[in-house]
Amino acid sequence: MLTVYFNYPNSYISIHGNSDCGEIPYVPKPNQREVDIHSKNVDTALQRFNEYRFGATAERNDMWVSVCLGDMASEMEVINKIKKILGGRYKPFRDAKISRHC
């Protein structure tokens, strides 16, 4: 399972492979957006990224996404698809680098 942080407008995408990582919030901020993607909802979850809005407000400037598909290659493929979907609407995401935190 990978937990991925998407930040906007100073966009970056940070991958966390260690569920015990201290940067993954145990107590999320109010209205924190979180998306869980697994084998039974992957297509629907990806389609919803066309609807999510990002902006420079606390409610819209970030999102945590958990991707659990059983293998790293499939999980990375989903992360890259999300980046492509968001990058089609938001230049900062199109230009953002995906970095591996842990």
Short mmCIF file of C-alpha atoms in Angstrom, two decimals:
data_model
loop_
_atom_site.label_atom_id
_atom_site.label_comp_id
_atom_site.label_asym_id
_atom_site.label_seq_id
_atom_site.Cartn_x
_atom_site.Cartn_y
_atom_site.Cartn_z
CA MET A 1 0.00 0.00 0.00
CA LEU A 2 1.14 3.51 -0.82
CA THR A 3 -0.10 6.68 0.82
CA VAL A 4 0.32 9.72 -1.40
CA TYR A 5 0.11 13.39 -0.52
CA PHE A 6 -0.99 15.83 -3.23
CA ASN A 7 -0.31 19.47 -2.40
CA TYR A 8 -1.48 22.57 -4.30
CA PRO A 9 -0.73 25.34 -5.46
CA ASN A 10 2.99 24.85 -4.66
CA SER A 11 2.40 21.42 -6.04
CA TYR A 12 4.26 18.34 -5.08
CA ILE A 13 3.35 14.70 -4.86
CA SER A 14 4.94 12.74 -2.04
CA ILE A 15 4.76 8.94 -1.82
CA HIS A 16 4.88 7.20 1.55
CA GLY A 17 5.40 3.44 1.52
CA ASN A 18 5.80 3.16 5.29
CA SER A 19 2.42 3.36 7.03
CA ASP A 20 4.22 4.36 10.26
CA CYS A 21 5.75 7.46 8.67
CA GLY A 22 5.47 10.46 10.96
CA GLU A 23 4.45 12.73 8.09
CA ILE A 24 1.21 10.84 7.53
CA PRO A 25 -1.27 12.63 9.76
CA TYR A 26 -2.77 10.56 12.53
CA VAL A 27 -5.19 13.36 13.32
CA PRO A 28 -6.11 15.03 10.04
CA LYS A 29 -6.98 18.70 9.78
CA PRO A 30 -10.68 19.57 9.72
CA ASN A 31 -12.23 18.70 6.35
CA GLN A 32 -9.07 16.85 5.28
CA ARG A 33 -9.73 15.15 1.95
CA GLU A 34 -8.81 11.49 1.91
CA VAL A 35 -9.38 8.97 -0.87
CA ASP A 36 -8.96 5.20 -0.54
CA ILE A 37 -8.35 3.30 -3.76
CA HIS A 38 -8.45 -0.48 -3.91
CA SER A 39 -9.12 -3.15 -6.52
CA LYS A 40 -12.92 -2.92 -6.24
CA ASN A 41 -13.15 0.86 -6.73
CA VAL A 42 -10.11 1.85 -8.80
CA ASP A 43 -11.99 2.81 -11.98
CA THR A 44 -14.67 4.81 -10.15
CA ALA A 45 -12.08 6.45 -7.90
CA LEU A 46 -9.99 7.55 -10.88
CA GLN A 47 -13.05 9.04 -12.60
CA ARG A 48 -13.79 11.10 -9.49
CA PHE A 49 -10.46 12.91 -9.86
CA ASN A 50 -12.10 14.78 -12.75
CA GLU A 51 -14.47 16.27 -10.17
CA TYR A 52 -12.09 17.17 -7.33
CA ARG A 53 -11.19 20.84 -7.18
CA PHE A 54 -7.98 22.30 -5.85
CA GLY A 55 -7.31 25.87 -4.76
CA ALA A 56 -5.33 28.01 -2.37
CA THR A 57 -7.65 27.43 0.59
CA ALA A 58 -7.29 25.03 3.53
CA GLU A 59 -10.22 22.96 2.28
CA ARG A 60 -8.87 22.56 -1.27
CA ASN A 61 -5.09 22.77 -1.12
CA ASP A 62 -4.28 19.13 -0.50
CA MET A 63 -5.42 15.53 -0.46
CA TRP A 64 -4.20 12.22 0.94
CA VAL A 65 -4.71 9.19 -1.31
CA SER A 66 -4.21 5.59 -0.19
CA VAL A 67 -3.64 3.12 -3.01
CA CYS A 68 -3.81 -0.57 -2.13
CA LEU A 69 -3.74 -2.86 -5.16
CA GLY A 70 -1.36 -5.57 -3.97
CA ASP A 71 1.67 -4.68 -6.07
CA MET A 72 3.87 -1.62 -6.37
CA ALA A 73 3.72 -1.41 -10.19
CA SER A 74 -0.09 -1.18 -10.24
CA GLU A 75 -0.11 1.33 -7.40
CA MET A 76 2.45 3.54 -9.19
CA GLU A 77 0.40 3.30 -12.38
CA VAL A 78 -2.64 4.64 -10.52
CA ILE A 79 -0.59 7.48 -8.99
CA ASN A 80 0.68 8.45 -12.43
CA LYS A 81 -2.89 8.37 -13.80
CA ILE A 82 -4.04 10.68 -11.00
CA LYS A 83 -1.19 13.08 -11.77
CA LYS A 84 -2.15 13.05 -15.45
CA ILE A 85 -5.83 13.72 -14.68
CA LEU A 86 -5.04 16.58 -12.28
CA GLY A 87 -2.28 17.89 -14.57
CA GLY A 88 -4.80 18.20 -17.37
CA ARG A 89 -6.63 20.86 -15.35
CA TYR A 90 -3.92 22.27 -13.09
CA LYS A 91 -0.53 23.30 -14.48
CA PRO A 92 1.15 23.02 -11.06
CA PHE A 93 0.23 19.31 -10.95
CA ARG A 94 1.33 18.80 -14.54
CA ASP A 95 4.76 20.21 -13.61
CA ALA A 96 4.94 18.55 -10.17
CA LYS A 97 7.52 15.89 -9.51
CA ILE A 98 6.60 12.67 -7.80
CA SER A 99 9.01 12.01 -4.95
CA ARG A 100 9.38 9.01 -2.70
CA HIS A 101 9.51 10.00 0.95
CA CYS A 102 9.72 6.55 2.51
#
